[in-house]
Coordinates of C-alpha atoms in Angstrom, one line a residue:
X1 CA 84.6 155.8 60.7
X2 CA 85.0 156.5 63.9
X3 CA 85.8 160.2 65.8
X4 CA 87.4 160.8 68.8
X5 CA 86.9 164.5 70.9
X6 CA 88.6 166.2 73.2
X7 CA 88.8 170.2 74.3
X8 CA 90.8 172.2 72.4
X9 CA 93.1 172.8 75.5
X10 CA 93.4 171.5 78.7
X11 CA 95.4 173.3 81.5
X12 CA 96.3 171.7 84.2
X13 CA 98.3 171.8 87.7
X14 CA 98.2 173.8 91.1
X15 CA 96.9 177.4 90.4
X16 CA 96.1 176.8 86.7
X17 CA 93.0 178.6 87.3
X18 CA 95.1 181.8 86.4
X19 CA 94.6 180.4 82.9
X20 CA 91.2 182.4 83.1
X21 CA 93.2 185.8 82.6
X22 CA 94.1 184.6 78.9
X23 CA 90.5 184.3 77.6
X24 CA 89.6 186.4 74.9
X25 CA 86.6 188.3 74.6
X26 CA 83.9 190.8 75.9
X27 CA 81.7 189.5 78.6
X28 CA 81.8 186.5 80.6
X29 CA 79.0 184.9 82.4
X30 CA 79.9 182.5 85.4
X31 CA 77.9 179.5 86.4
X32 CA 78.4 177.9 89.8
X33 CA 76.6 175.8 92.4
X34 CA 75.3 176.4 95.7
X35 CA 78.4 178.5 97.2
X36 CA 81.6 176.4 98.5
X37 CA 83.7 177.8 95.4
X38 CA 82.3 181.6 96.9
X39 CA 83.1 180.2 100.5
X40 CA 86.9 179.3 99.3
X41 CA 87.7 181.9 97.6
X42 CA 87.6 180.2 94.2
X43 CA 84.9 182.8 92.7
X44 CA 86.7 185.7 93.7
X45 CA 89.9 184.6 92.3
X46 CA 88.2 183.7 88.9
X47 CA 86.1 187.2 88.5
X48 CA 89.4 188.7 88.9
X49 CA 91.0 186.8 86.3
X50 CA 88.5 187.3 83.7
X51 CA 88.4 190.9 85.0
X52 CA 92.1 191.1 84.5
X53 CA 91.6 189.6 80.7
X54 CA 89.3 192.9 79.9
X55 CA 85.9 191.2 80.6
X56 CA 82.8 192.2 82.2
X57 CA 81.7 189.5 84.5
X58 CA 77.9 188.6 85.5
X59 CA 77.4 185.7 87.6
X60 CA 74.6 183.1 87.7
X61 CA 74.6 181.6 91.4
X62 CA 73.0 178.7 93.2
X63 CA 72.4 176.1 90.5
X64 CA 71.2 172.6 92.6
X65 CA 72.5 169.1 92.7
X66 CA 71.7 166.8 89.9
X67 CA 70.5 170.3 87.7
X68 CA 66.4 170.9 87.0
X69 CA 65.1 171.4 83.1
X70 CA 63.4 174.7 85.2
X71 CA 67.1 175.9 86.3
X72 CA 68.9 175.3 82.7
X73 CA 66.0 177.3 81.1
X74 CA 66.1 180.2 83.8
X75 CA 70.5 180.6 83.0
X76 CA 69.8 180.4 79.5
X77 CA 67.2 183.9 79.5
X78 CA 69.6 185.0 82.0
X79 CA 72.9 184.4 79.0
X80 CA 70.1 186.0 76.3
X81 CA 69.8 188.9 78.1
X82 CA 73.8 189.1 79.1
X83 CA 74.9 188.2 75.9
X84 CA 78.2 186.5 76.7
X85 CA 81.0 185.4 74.6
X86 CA 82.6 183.4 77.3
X87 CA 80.4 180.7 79.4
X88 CA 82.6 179.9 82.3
X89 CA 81.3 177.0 84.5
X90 CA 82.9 175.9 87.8
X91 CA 82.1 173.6 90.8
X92 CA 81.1 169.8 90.6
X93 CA 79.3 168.2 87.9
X94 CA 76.1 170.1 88.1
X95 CA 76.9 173.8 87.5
X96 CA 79.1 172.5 84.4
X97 CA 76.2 170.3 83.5
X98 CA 73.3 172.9 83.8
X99 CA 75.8 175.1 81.9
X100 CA 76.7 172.9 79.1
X101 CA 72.0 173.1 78.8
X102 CA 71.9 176.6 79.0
X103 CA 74.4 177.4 75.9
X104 CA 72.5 175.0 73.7
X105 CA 68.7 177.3 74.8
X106 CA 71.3 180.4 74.7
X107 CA 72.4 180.0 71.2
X108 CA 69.2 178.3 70.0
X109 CA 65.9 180.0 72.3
X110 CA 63.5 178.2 69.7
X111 CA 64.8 174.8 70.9
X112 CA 63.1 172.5 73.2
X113 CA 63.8 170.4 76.0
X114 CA 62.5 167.1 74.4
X115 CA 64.6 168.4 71.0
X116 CA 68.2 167.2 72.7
X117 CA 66.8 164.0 74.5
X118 CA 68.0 161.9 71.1
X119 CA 71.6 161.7 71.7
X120 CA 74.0 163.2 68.7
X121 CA 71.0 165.4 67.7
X122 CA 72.2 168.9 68.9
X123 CA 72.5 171.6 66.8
X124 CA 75.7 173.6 65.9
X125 CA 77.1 175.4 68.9
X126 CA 80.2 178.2 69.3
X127 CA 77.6 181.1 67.1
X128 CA 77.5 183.7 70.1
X129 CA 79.5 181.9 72.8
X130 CA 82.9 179.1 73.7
X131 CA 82.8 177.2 76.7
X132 CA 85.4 176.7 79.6
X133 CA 84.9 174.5 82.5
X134 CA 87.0 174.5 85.8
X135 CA 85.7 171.3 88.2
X136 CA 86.0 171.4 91.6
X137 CA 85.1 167.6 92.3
X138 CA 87.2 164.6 90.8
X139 CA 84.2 162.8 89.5
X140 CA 82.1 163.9 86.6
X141 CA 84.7 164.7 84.3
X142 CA 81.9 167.0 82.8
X143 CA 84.7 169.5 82.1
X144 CA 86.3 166.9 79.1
X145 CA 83.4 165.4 77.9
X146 CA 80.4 165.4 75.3
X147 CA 77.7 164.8 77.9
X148 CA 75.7 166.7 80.2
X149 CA 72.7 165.0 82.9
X150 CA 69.6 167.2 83.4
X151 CA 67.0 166.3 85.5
X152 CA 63.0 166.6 85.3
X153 CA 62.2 166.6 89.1
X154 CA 58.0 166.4 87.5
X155 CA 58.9 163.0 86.4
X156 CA 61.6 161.7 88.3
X157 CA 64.1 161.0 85.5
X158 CA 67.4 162.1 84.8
X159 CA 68.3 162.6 81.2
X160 CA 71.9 161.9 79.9
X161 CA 72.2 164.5 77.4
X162 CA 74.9 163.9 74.4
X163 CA 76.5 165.6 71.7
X164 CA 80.4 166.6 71.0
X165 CA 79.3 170.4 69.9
X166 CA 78.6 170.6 73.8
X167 CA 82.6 169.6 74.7
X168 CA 84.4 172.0 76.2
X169 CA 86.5 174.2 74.4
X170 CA 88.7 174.7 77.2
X171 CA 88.9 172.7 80.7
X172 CA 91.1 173.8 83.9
X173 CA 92.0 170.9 85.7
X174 CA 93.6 172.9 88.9
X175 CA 94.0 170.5 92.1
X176 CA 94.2 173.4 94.7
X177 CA 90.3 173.4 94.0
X178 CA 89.1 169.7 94.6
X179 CA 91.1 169.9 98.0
X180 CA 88.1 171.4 99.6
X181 CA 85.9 168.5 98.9
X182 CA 84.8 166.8 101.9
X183 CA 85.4 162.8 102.3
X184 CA 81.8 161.2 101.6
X185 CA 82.0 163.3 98.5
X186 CA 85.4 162.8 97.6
X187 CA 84.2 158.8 97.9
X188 CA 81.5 158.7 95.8
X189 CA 83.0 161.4 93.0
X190 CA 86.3 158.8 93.1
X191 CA 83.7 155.8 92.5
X192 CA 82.3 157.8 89.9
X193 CA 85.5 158.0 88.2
X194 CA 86.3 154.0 88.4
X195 CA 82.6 153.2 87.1
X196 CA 83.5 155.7 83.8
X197 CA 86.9 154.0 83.1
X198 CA 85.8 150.5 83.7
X199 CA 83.0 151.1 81.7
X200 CA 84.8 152.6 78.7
X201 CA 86.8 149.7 78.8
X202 CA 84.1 147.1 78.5
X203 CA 81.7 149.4 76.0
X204 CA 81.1 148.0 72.3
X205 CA 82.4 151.5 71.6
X206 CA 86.0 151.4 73.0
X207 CA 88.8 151.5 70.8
X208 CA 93.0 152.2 71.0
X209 CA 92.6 155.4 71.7
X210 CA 90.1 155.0 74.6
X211 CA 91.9 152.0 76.3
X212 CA 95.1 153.0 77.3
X213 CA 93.4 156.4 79.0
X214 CA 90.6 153.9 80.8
X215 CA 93.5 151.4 82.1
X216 CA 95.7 154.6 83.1
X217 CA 92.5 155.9 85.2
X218 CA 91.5 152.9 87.0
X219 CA 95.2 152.3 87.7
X220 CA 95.2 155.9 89.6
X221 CA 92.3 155.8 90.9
X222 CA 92.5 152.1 93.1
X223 CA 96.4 153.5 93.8
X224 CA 95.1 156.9 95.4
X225 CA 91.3 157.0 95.9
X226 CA 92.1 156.0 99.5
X227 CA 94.9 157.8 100.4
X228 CA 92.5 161.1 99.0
X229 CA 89.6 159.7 100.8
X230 CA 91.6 160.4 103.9
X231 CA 92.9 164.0 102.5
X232 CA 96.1 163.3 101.5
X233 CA 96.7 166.2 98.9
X234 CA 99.2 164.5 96.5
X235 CA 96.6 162.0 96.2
X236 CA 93.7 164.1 95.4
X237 CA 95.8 165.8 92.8
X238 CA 96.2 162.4 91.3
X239 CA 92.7 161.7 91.7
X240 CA 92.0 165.0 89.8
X241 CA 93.6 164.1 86.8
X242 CA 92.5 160.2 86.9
X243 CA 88.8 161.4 86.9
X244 CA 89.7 163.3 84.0
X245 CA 91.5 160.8 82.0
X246 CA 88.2 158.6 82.5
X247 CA 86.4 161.3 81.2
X248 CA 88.4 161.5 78.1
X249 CA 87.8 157.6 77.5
X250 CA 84.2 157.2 78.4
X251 CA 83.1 160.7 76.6
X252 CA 84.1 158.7 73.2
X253 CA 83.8 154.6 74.2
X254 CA 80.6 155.8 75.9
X255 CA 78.9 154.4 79.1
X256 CA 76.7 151.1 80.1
X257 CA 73.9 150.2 82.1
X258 CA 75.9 151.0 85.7
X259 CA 75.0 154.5 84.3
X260 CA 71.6 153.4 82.9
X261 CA 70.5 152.2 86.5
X262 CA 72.1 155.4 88.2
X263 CA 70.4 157.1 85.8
X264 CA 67.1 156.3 86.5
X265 CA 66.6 155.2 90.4
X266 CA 68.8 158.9 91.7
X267 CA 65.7 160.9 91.9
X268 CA 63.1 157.9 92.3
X269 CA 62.3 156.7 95.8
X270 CA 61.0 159.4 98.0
X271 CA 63.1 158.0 100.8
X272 CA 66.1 159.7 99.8
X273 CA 68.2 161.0 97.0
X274 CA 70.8 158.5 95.8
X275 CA 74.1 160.8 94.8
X276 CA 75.2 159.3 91.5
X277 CA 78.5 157.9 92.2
X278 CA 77.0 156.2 95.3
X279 CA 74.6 154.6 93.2
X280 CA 77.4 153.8 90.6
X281 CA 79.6 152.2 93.0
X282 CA 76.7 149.9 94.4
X283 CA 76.1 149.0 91.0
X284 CA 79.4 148.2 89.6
X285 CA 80.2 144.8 91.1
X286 CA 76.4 143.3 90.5
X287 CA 77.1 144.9 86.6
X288 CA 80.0 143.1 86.4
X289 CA 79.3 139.8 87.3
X290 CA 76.1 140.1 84.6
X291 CA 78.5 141.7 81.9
X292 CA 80.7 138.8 82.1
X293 CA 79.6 136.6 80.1
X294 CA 80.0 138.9 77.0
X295 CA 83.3 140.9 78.7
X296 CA 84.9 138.2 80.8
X297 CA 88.6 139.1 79.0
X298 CA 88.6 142.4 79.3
X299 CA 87.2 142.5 82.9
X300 CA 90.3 140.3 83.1
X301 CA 92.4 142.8 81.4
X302 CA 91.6 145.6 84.0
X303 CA 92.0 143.3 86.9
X304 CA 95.3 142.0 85.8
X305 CA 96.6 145.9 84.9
X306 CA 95.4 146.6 88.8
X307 CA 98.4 143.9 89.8
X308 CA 96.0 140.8 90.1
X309 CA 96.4 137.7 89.4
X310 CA 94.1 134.7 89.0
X311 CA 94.3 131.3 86.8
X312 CA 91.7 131.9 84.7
X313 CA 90.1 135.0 83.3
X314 CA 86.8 134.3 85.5
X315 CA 89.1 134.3 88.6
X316 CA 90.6 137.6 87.7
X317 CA 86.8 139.2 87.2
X318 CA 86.0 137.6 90.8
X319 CA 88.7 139.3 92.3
X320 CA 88.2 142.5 90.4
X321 CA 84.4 142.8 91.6
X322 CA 85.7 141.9 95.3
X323 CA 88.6 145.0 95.2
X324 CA 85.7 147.3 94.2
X325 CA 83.4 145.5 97.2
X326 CA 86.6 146.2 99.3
X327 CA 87.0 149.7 98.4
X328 CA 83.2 150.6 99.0
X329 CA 83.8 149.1 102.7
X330 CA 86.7 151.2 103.2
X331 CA 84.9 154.1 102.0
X332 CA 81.7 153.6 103.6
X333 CA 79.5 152.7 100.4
X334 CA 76.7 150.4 101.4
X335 CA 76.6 147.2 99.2
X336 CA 72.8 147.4 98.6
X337 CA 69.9 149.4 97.9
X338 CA 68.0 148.2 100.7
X339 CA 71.3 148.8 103.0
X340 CA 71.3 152.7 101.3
X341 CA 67.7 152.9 103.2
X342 CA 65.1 152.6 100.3
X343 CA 62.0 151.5 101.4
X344 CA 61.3 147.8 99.8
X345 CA 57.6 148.4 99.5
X346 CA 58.4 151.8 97.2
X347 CA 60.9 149.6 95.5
X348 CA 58.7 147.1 94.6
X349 CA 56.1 149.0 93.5
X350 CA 58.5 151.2 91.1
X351 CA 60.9 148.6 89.8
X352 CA 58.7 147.8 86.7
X353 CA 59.1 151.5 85.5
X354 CA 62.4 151.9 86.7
X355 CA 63.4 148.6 84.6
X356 CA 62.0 150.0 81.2
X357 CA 63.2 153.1 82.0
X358 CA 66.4 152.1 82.5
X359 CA 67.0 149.9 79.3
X360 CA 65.7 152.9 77.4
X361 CA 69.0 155.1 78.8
X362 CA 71.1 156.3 76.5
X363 CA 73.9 154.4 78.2
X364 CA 72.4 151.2 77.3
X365 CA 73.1 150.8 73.9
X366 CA 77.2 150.6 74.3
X367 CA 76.8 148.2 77.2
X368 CA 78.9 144.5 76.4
X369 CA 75.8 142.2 77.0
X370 CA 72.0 143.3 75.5
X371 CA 69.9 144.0 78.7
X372 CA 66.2 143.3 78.3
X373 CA 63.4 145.1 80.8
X374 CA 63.3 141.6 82.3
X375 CA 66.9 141.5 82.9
X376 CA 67.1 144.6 84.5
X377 CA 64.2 144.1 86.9
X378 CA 66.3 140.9 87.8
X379 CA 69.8 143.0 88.4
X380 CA 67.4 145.8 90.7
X381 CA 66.2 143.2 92.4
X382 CA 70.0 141.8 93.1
X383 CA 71.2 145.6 93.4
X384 CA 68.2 145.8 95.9
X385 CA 68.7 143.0 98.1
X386 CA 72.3 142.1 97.7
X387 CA 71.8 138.8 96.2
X388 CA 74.0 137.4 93.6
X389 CA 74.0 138.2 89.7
X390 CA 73.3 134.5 88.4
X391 CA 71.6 134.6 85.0

C-alpha cells in the first residue's frame, strides 16, 4: 500500500498571506530568516494578521542558511517556554526547515537529534501545536512537503530529515512575496525545483499520482524559469506554483542521488559554500546520463513532454541533459565543481568520505540505478572535472 500526503489546505494567489487572519488559536510563534521578509514588509503584514485573528505573537529571528542542529534546538526551548499553538514559518527553505526541527524537540523535549536521522521514524506530532508555512523563495517547496534538511556545521553534513507527521498543515503560496528574490537566487531556487520534479519522475517511488504533478512542474518551470530569472512577475508567479507542484511530487515519489551529492558536498570544502540548488543543477545533467541505463524511457518521457523530439529514447535523454546544460549557461550556473572554485587538492583528499557519505543519503535508496561508493567517487570525479558520465 502506498500513501500519498499533502497539507490539509493550500492558499494560494497575490496577497493570500491575508489567509493568516483565519487561524485559530491562542499564541503564535513566527520563525524567519535573516531579515528580507522584515526588510519588505512581509513580517509586519503577517504579525498583524495573526494579531487580527486574536493571537499573541512572539517572534524567533535570524535563523541561518542551510539551518544548524545548535539553531533548531535554541527555537525549540524558545516554543517550550512560549507555548504556541500555531508555529508559523516564513522565508526560503531554511526558516521553514529549522521550523519543521523545532516542533518535533517542541512537542517531544526528551527527543534527540540522532532519534529523527532514520527517515519515517518521527513520532506523533499536532499534541501542543499545527504548522503553517508561507515560502518566500520558489525552490524548496519545504512549505508542501514531508522533509526538512538540518545541518551539523561539527561534521560537515547535512541531514535530510523525513517524516509526513512534519507536513504542513497549511501552506501559503502568495507570489507578491518571491518577487523580492534577487536573480542568482531566483536561478538556483528555480534549478532546485527542476532537479525535484525530474527526480520524482525517475524515482522507484513515483506513481499516477506523482507523475502528472512532476511533468506539470518541469513543463513550468523550462517555460518561465528564464523569463523570472530576468524579473518578469507573471513568470515568477508561475514559477511559485511550479516549485510547489514539484514539491507535492517529490515529497511522496521521493528524491535521488542529485540530492544525495548536494547533500553531502554543500558544507564540505572550506573554499566555499555550495547553495543547494547550485549544486543540484551542476549535478543533474552528469545524474542523468548515469541514470539512464535504468530510466532511459522516462528521461525520454520528460524530454518529449518539454516539446522535444529525437528518434530514439537515447536521443531524447541527450537533448534533455543539453536543455538543462543550456539553461545553467543562461543562468550563470557553472558546469563543474572545479569551475564553482573548489580547490582540487581538498577535493581529492575528501572525495572518499564524501562518496560513502553520499550513498548512505536518505535520497539514495529511491534513485533508478543502485549507486555503489565506487560509483559515486566516479560521478564526483566527473561532477568535479566536467568529464563525461561513461560507466
Amino acid at each position: 500500500m502506498a500513501r500519498f500526503t499533502l497539507p490539509r489546505d493550500i492558499y494560494y494567489g497575490r496577497d493570500s498571506l491575508a489567509e493568516l487572519k483565519n487561524l485559530e488559536g491562542k499564541r503564535a510563534i513566527v520563525v524567519v530568516g535573516g531579515g528580507s521578509m522584515k526588510r519588505f514588509g512581509f513580517l509586519d503584514k503577517a504579525v498583524g494578521y495573526l494579531k487580527e485573528a486574536g493571537m499573541e505573537v512572539q517572534l524567533f529571528e535570524n535563523v541561518e542558511p542551510d539551518p544548524s542542529v545548535e539553531t533548531v534546538m535554541r527555537g525549540a526551548a524558545a516554543m517550550r517556554e512560549f507555548e504556541p499553538d500555531w508555529i508559523v514559518a516564513m522565508g526560503g527553505g531554511s526558516p521553514i526547515d529549522a521550523a519543521k526541527a523545532m516542533w518535533v524537540f517542541y512537542e517531544y523535549p526528551d527527543t534527540s537529534f540522532e532519534d529523527l536521522i532514520t527517515p519515517f521514524s518521527f513520532p506523533k506530532l499536532r499534541q501542543k501545536a499545527h504548522f503553517a508555512a508561507i515560502p518566500s523563495t520558489s525552490g524548496t517547496a519545504t512549505e508542501v512537503t514531508a522533509f526538512s534538511v538540518i545541518t551539523d556545521y561539527q561534521k560537515g553534513i547535512k541531514y535530510p530529515l523525513a517524516d509526513f507527521n512534519i507536513t504542513p498543515d497549511i501552506a501559503i503560496v502568495d507570489p507578491v512575496i518571491a518577487e523580492t528574490m534577487p536573480p542568482k537566487l531566483t536561478a538556483h531556487t528555480g534549478m532546485d525545483a527542476l532537479t525535484h520534479a525530474i527526480e520524482a519522475y525517475v524515482s522507484t517511488a513515483h506513481s499516477a499520482f506523482t507523475d502528472p504533478l512532476a511533468l506539470g512542474a518541469i513543463r513550468m518551470v523550462f517555460d518561465h524559469l528564464p523569463d523570472s530569472f530576468r524579473g518578469e512577475k507573471a513568470a515568477r508567479e508561475h514559477m511559485h506554483y511550479a516549485q510547489c507542484l514539484a514539491g507535492m511530487a517529490f515529497s511522496n515519489a521521493l528524491l535521488g542521488i542529485v540530492h544525495s551529492m548536494a547533500h553531502k558536498t554543500g558544507a564540505a570544502f572550506s573554499t566555499g559554500h555550495i547553495p543547494h540548488g547550485c549544486a543540484n543543477a551542476i549535478y543533474l545533467p552528469y545524474v542523468i546520463r548515469y541514470n539512464a541505463k535504468n530510466a532511459m524511457a522516462r528521461y525520454a518521457d520528460i524530454a518529449r513532454d518539454a516539446g522535444l523530439t529525437g528518434a530514439s529514447d537515447e536521443e531524447l535523454m541527450e537533448k534533455l541533459r543539453a536543455k538543462i546544460r543550456d539553461y545553467n549557461v543562461t543562468l550563470g550556473i557553472p558546469a563543474s565543481l572545479k569551475e564553482f572554485g573548489v580547490d582540487e587538492k581538498e577535493f581529492l583528499e575528501k572525495v572518499d568520505s564524501i562518496a560513502e557519505l553520499a550513498v548512505g543519503d536518505a535520497c539514495t535508496g529511491s534513485n533508478p540505478r543502485p549507486v555503489t561508493v565506487e560509483d559515486m567517487k566516479k560521478l564526483l570525479h566527473c561532477v568535479y572535472y566536467g568529464t563525461e558520465v561513461n560507466f
